Short mmCIF file of C-alpha atoms in Angstrom, two decimals:
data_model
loop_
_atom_site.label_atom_id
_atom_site.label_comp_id
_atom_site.label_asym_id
_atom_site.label_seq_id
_atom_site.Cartn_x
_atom_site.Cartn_y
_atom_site.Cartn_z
CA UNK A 1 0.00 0.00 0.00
CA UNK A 2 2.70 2.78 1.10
CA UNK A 3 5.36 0.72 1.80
CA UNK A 4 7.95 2.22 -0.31
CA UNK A 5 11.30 0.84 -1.50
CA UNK A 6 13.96 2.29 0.83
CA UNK A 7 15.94 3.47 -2.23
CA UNK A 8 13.27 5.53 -2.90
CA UNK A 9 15.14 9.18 -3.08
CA UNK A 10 14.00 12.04 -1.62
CA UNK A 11 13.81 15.96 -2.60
CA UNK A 12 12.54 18.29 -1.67
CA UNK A 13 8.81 19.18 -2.61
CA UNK A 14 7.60 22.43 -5.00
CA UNK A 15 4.37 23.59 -4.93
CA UNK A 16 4.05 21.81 -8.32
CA UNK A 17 4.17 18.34 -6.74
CA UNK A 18 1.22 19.17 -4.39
CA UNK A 19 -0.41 20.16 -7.55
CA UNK A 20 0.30 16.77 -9.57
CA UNK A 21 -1.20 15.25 -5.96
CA UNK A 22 -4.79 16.95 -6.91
CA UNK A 23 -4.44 15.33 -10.15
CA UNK A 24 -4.86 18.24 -12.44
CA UNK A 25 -5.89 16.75 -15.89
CA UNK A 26 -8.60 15.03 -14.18
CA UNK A 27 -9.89 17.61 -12.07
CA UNK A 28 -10.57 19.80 -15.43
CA UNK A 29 -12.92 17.41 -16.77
CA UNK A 30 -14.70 17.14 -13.08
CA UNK A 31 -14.97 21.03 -12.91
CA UNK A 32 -15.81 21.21 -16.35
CA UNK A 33 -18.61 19.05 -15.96
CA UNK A 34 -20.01 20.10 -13.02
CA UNK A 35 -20.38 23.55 -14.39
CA UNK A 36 -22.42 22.50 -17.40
CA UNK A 37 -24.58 20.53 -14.67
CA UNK A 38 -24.80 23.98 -12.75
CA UNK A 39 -25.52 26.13 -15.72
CA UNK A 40 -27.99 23.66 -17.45
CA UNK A 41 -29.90 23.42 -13.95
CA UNK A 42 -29.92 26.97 -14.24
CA UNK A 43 -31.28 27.37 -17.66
CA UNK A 44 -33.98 24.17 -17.32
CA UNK A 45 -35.59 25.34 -13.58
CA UNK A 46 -34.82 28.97 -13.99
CA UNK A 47 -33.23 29.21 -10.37
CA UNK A 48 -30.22 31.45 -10.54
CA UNK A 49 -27.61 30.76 -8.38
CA UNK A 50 -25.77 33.69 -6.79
CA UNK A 51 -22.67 33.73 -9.11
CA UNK A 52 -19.83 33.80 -6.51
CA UNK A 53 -22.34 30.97 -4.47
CA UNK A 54 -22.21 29.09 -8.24
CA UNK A 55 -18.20 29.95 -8.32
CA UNK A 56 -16.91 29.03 -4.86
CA UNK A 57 -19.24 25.32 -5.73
CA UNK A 58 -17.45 25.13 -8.44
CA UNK A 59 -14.21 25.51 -6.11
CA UNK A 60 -16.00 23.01 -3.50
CA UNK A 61 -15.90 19.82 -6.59
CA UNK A 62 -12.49 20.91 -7.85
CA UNK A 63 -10.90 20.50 -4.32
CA UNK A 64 -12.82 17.28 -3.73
CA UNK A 65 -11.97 15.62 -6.58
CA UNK A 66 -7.95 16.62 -5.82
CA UNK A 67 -8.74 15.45 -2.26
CA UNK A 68 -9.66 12.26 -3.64
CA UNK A 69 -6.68 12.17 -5.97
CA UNK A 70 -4.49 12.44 -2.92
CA UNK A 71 -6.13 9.79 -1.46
CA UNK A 72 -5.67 7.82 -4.23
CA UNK A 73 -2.04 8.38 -4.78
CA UNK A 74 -1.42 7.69 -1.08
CA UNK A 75 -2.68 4.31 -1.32
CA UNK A 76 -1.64 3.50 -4.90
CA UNK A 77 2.42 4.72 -4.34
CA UNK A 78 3.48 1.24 -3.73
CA UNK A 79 2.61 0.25 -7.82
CA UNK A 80 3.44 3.50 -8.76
CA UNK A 81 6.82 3.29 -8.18
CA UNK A 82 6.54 0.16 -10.08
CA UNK A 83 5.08 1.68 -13.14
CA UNK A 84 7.17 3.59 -15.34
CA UNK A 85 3.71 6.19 -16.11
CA UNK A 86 3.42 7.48 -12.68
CA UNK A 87 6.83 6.70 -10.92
CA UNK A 88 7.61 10.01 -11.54
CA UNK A 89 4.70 10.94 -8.99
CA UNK A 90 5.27 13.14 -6.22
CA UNK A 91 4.84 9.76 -3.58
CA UNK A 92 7.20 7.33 -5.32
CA UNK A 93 9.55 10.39 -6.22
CA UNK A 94 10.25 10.57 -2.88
CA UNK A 95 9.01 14.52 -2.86
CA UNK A 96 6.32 14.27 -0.61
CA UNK A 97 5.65 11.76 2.22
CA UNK A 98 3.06 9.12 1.90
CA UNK A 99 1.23 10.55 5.14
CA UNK A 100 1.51 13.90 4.24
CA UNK A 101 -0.12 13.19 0.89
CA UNK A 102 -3.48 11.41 2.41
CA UNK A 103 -2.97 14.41 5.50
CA UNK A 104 -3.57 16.50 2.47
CA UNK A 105 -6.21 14.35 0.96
CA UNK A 106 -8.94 14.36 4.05
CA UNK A 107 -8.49 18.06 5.02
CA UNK A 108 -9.23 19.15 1.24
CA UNK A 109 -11.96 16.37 1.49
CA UNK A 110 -13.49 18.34 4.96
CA UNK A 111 -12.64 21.67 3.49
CA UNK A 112 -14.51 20.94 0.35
CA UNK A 113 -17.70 19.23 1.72
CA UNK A 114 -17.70 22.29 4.18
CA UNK A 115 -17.46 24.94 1.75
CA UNK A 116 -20.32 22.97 -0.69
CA UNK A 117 -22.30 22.58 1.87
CA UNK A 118 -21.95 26.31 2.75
CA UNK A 119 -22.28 27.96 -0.46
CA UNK A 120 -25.57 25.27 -1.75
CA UNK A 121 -27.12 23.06 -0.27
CA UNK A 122 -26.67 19.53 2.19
CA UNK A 123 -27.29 17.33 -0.63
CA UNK A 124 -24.71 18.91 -3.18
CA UNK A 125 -22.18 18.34 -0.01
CA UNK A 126 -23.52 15.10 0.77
CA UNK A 127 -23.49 13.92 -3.40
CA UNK A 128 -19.54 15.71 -2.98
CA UNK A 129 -18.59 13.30 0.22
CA UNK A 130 -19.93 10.39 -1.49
CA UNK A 131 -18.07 11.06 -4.66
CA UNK A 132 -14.85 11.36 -2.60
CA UNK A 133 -15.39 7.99 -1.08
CA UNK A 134 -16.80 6.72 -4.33
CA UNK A 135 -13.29 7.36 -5.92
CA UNK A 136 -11.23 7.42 -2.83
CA UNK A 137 -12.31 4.05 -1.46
CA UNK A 138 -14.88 2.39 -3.68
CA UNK A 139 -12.58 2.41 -6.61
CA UNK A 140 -9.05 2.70 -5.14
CA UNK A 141 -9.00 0.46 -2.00
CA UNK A 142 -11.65 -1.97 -2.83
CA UNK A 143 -12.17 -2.24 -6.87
CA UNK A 144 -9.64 -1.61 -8.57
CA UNK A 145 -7.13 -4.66 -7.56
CA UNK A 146 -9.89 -7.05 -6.91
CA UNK A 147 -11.94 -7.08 -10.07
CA UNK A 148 -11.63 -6.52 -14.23
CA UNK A 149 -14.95 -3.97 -13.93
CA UNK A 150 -13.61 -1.66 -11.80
CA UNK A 151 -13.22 1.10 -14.31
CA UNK A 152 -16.69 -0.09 -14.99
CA UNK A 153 -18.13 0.18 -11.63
CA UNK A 154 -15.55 2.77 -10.61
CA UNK A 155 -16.64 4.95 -13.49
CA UNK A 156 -19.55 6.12 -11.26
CA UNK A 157 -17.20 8.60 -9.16
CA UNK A 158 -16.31 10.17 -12.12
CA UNK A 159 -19.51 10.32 -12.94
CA UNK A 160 -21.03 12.63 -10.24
CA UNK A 161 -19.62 16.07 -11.07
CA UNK A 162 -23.21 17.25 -13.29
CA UNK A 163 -24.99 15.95 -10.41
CA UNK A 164 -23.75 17.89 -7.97
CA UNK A 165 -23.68 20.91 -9.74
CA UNK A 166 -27.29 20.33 -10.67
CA UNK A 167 -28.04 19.69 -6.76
CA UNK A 168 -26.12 23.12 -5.82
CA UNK A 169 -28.64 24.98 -7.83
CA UNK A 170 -31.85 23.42 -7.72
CA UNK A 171 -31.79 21.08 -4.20
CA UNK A 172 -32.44 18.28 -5.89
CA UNK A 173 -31.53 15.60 -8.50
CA UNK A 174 -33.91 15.32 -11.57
CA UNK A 175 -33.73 12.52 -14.60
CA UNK A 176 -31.80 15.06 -16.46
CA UNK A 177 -29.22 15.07 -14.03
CA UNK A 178 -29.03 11.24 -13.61
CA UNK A 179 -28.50 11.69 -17.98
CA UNK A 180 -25.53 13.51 -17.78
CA UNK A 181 -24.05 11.08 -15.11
CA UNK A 182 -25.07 8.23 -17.59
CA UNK A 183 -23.05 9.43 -20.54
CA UNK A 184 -19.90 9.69 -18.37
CA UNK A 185 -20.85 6.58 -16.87
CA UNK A 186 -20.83 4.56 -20.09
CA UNK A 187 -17.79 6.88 -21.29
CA UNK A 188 -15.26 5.63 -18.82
CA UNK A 189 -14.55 2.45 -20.17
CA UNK A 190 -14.02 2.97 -24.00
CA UNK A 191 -11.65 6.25 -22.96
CA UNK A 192 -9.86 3.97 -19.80
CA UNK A 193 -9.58 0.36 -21.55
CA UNK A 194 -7.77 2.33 -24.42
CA UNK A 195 -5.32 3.49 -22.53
CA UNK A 196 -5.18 0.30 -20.58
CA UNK A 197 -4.05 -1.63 -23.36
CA UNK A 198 -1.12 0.18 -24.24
CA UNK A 199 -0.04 -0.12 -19.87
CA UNK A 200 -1.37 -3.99 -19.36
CA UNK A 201 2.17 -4.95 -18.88
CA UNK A 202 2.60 -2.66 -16.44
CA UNK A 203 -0.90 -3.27 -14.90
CA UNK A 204 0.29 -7.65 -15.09
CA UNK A 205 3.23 -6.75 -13.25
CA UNK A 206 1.84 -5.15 -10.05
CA UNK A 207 -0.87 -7.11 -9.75
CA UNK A 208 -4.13 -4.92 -10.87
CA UNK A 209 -6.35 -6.88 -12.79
CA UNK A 210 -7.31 -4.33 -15.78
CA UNK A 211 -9.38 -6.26 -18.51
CA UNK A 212 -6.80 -6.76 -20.51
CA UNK A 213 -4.71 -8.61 -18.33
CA UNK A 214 -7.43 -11.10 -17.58
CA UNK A 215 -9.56 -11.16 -20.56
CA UNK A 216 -6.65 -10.53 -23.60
CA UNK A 217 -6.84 -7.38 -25.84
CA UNK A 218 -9.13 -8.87 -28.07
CA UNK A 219 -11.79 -8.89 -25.71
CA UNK A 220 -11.16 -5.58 -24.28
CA UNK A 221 -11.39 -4.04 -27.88
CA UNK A 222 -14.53 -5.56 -28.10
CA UNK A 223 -15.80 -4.11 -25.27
CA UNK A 224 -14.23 -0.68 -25.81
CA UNK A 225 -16.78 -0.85 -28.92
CA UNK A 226 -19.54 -2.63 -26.86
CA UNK A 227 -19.35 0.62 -24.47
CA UNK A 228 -18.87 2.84 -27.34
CA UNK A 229 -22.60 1.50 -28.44
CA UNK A 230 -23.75 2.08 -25.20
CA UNK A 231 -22.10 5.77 -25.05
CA UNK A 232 -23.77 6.35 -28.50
CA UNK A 233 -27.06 5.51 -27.49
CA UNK A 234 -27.37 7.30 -24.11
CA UNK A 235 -26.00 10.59 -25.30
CA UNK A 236 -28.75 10.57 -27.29
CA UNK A 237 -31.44 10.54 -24.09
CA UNK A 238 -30.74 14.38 -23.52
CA UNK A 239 -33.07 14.65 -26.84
CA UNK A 240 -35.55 13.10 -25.44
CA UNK A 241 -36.02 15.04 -22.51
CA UNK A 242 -35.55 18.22 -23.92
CA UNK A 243 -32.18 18.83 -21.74
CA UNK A 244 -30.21 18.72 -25.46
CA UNK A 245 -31.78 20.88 -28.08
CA UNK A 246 -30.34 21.10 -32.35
CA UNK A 247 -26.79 22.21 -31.45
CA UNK A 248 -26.33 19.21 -28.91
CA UNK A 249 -28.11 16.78 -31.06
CA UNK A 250 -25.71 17.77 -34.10
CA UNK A 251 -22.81 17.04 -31.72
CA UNK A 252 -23.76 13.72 -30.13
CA UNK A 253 -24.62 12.58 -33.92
CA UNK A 254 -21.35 13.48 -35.04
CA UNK A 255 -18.94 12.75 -32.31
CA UNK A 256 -20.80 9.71 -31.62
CA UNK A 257 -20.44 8.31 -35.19
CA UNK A 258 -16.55 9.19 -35.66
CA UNK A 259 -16.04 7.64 -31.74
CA UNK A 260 -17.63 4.38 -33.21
CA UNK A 261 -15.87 4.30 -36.34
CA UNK A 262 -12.56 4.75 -34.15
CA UNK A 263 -13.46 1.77 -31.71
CA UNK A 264 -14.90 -0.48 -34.62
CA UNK A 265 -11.09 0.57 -36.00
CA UNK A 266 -9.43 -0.45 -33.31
CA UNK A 267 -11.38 -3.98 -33.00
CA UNK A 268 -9.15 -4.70 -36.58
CA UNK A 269 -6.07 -3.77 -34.76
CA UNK A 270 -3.96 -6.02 -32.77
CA UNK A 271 -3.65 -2.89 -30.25
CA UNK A 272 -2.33 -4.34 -26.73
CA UNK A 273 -1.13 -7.81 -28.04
CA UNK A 274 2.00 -9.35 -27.86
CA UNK A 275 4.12 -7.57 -30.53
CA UNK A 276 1.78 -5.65 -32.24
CA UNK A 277 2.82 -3.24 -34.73
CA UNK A 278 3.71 0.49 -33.01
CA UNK A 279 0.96 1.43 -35.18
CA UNK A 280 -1.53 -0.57 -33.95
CA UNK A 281 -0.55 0.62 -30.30
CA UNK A 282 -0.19 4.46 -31.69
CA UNK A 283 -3.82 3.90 -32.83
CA UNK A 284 -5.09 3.07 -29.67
CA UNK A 285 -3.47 6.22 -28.06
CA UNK A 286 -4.93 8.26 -31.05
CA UNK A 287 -8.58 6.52 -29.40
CA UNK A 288 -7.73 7.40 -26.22
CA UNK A 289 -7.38 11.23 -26.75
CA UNK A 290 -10.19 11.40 -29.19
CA UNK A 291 -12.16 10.39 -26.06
CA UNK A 292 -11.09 12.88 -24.17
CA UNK A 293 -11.80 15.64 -26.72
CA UNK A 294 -15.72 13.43 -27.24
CA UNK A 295 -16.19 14.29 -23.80
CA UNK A 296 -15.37 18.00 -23.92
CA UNK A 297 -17.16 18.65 -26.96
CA UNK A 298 -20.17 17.03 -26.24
CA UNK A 299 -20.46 19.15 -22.70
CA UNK A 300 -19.03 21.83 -24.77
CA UNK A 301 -22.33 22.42 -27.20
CA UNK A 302 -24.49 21.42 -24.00
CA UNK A 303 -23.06 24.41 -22.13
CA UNK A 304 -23.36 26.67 -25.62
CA UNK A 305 -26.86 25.47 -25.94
CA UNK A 306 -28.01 26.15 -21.77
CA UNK A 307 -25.30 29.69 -21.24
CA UNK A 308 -26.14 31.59 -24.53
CA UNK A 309 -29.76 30.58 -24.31
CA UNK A 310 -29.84 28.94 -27.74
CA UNK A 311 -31.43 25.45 -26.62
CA UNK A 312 -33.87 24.73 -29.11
CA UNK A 313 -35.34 21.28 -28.40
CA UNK A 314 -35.27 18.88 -31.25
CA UNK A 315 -39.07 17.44 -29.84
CA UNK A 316 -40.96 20.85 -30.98
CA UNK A 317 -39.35 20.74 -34.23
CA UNK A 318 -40.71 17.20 -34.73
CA UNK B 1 26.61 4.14 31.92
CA UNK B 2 27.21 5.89 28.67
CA UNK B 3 26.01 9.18 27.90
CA UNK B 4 22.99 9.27 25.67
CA UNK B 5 23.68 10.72 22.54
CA UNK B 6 22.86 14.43 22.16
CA UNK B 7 20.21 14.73 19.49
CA UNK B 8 21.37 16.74 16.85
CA UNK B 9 18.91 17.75 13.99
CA UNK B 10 19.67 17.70 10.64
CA UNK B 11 20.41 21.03 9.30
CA UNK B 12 18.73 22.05 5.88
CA UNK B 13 20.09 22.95 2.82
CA UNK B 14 19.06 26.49 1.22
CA UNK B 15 17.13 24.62 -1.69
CA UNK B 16 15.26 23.01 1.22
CA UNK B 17 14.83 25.81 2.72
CA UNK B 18 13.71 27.71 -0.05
CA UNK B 19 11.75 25.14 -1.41
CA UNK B 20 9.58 25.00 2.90
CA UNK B 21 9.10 28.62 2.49
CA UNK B 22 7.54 28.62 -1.44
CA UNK B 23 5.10 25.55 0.46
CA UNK B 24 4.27 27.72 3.24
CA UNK B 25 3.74 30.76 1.69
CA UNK B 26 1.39 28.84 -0.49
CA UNK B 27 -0.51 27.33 2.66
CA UNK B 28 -1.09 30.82 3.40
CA UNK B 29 -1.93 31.54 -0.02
CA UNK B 30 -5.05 28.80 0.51
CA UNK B 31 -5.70 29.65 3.90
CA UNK B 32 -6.74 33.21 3.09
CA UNK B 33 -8.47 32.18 0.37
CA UNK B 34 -10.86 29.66 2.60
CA UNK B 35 -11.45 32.68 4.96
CA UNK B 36 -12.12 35.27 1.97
CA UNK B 37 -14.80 32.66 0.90
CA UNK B 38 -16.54 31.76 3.99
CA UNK B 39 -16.18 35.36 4.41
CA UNK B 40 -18.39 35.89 1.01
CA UNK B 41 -20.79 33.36 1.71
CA UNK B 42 -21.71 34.88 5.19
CA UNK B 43 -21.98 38.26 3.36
CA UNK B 44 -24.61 36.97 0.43
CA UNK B 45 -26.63 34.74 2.92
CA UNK B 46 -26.91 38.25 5.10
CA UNK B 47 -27.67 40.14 2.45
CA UNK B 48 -30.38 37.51 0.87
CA UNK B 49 -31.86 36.78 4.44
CA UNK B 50 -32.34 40.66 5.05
CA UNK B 51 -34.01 40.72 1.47
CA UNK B 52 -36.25 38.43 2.55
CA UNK B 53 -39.84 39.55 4.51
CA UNK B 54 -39.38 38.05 7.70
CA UNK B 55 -35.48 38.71 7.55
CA UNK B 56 -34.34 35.25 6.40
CA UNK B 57 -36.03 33.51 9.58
#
């Protein structure tokens, strides 16, 4: 757990490496997506946040989801320093201390619960606390050395962000909300098992069973474009309900279809397989930042659609 | 009976020493920040609760 080599060197600690604890890269997607939660509650119920309430919320899910970064590097810096991607992390660098990390990790944890809970409502702090444990405990402790779905069932922490912005405006958690956890729900594994099967080496060696070290990476590019279906379909619901209107739809349709071509692509490659070509491999790297960018972009025209008031629902053109 | 040893601590070096007072000035940094927003929220909950026709209560 955080029993590190003694070789391990130390130096000393920059601001920066307290930063790379929060986990940067993922905590813009979180914040990202909790805002379009807050500002598309806004613009479906018509209850306006105060906007420094709506900014320091904001704050509130960016600090929990470093807090649970922390928490996660704490108890994952024993197979970090194995891993060549993250044994340059602050932990297994030897820069900051392994207590001082998860120290870190449950007073931004109180700090941020405290400050949601101040700024919105109990149940945007209590949806925040969960989501800390979700990721913190749920996935890192539990999941994610005991079982191939854990980025499946470990996807739901990542999930949460548009929830609990929609709870900090409106109190409560509507369908629509539950929609936009969906998509990044069935998102996670397509954009994870793509990366996974370039690392499953790594993964073997430490002992986490990702899907392609116990199913092959055959069957993980199958269900990279099993999930991709799934993603496909459900960003789709926010038509249904009105939440999406003609800019959205136009998105979904057309990141949707060039995310599927990429996954039924990589199905034909030998990606993650004992000496496949650098291609193949390059190709599923390629897949694995074109998810990141589907993600972005499909929030993106969802945000464009609720800020600028040009949500136009497909239904009433029907 | 032998003398215990006279604990001596380790004295830092001046990139150590530089490098504890860019992470404390930063823990300042955050900690003002924490009290400038609780500080904002108390203000706009005042200020909405004395909007309010009964004061907030």
């Amino acid at each position: 757990m955080t029993d590190l080599p003694i070789t391990s060197k130390s130096r000393p600690a920059t601001a920066g490496d307290y930063v790379q604890l929060l986990k940067p890269r993922i905590m813009m997607l979180v914040v990202f997506t909790a805002f379009v939660g807050l500002v598309a509650a806004e613009s479906v119920t018509g209850i306006q946040m105060h906007p420094v309430m709506a900014a320091i919320a904001t704050l509130a899910v960016a600090l929990g989801s470093g807090a649970a970064g922390a928490i996660n590097m704490w108890y994952d810096a024993d197979i970090d320093a194995e891993m060549k991607r993250t044994a340059t992390r602050p932990i297994p660098s030897g820069a900051v201390p392994a207590d001082e990390a998860l120290s870190m990790g449950l007073i931004l944890s109180g700090v941020s619960v405290l400050l949601m809970w101040l700024a919105s409502n109990w149940l945007a702090a209590g949806l925040l606390a969960f989501s800390i444990v979700y990721y913190g405990v749920i996935y890192t402790m539990w999941l994610k050395r005991a079982t191939p779905q854990n980025i499946v069932i470990g996807g739901g922490a990542g999930a949460f962000p548009p929830v609990i912005g929609w709870a900090a405006v409106t109190g409560n958690v509507p369908q629509d909300a539950w929609i936009l956890f969906a998509i990044i729900f069935m998102w996670t594994p397509p954009h994870f098992w793509a990366l996974s099967l370039l690392a499953h080496k790594e993964y073997a060696r430490v002992g986490v069973p990702m899907l392609p070290v116990t199913h092959g990476a055959r069957h993980t590019r199958r269900q990279v474009l099993f999930y991709t279906v799934l993603l496909l379909a459900t960003s789709l619901l926010p038509l249904m309900t009105g939440l999406g209107g003609v800019i959205y739809s136009v998105a979904a349709i057309l990141l949707g279809l060039a995310f599927l071509a990429l996954s039924i692509q990589l199905l034909r490659t030998r990606a993650g397989e004992e000496e496949a070509p650098a291609a193949h491999n390059k190709f599923a790297a390629g897949v694995f930042a074109f998810s990141i960018f589907y993600l972005f972009a499909l929030f993106a025209a969802l945000l464009v659609e609720h800020l600028f008031g040009l949500s136009f629902p497909v239904r009433e053109l029907l | 009976m032998a003398e215990p040893e006279k604990f001596e601590p380790r004295r830092l070096t001046e990139e150590e020493l530089k490098a504890r007072k860019r992470r404390n000035l930063w823990l300042a940094l955050a900690l003002g920040a924490f009290v400038v927003a609780v500080l904002a929220i108390t203000m706009i909950k005042l200020s909405q609760g004395a909007a309010m026709p009964d004061g907030g209560f």
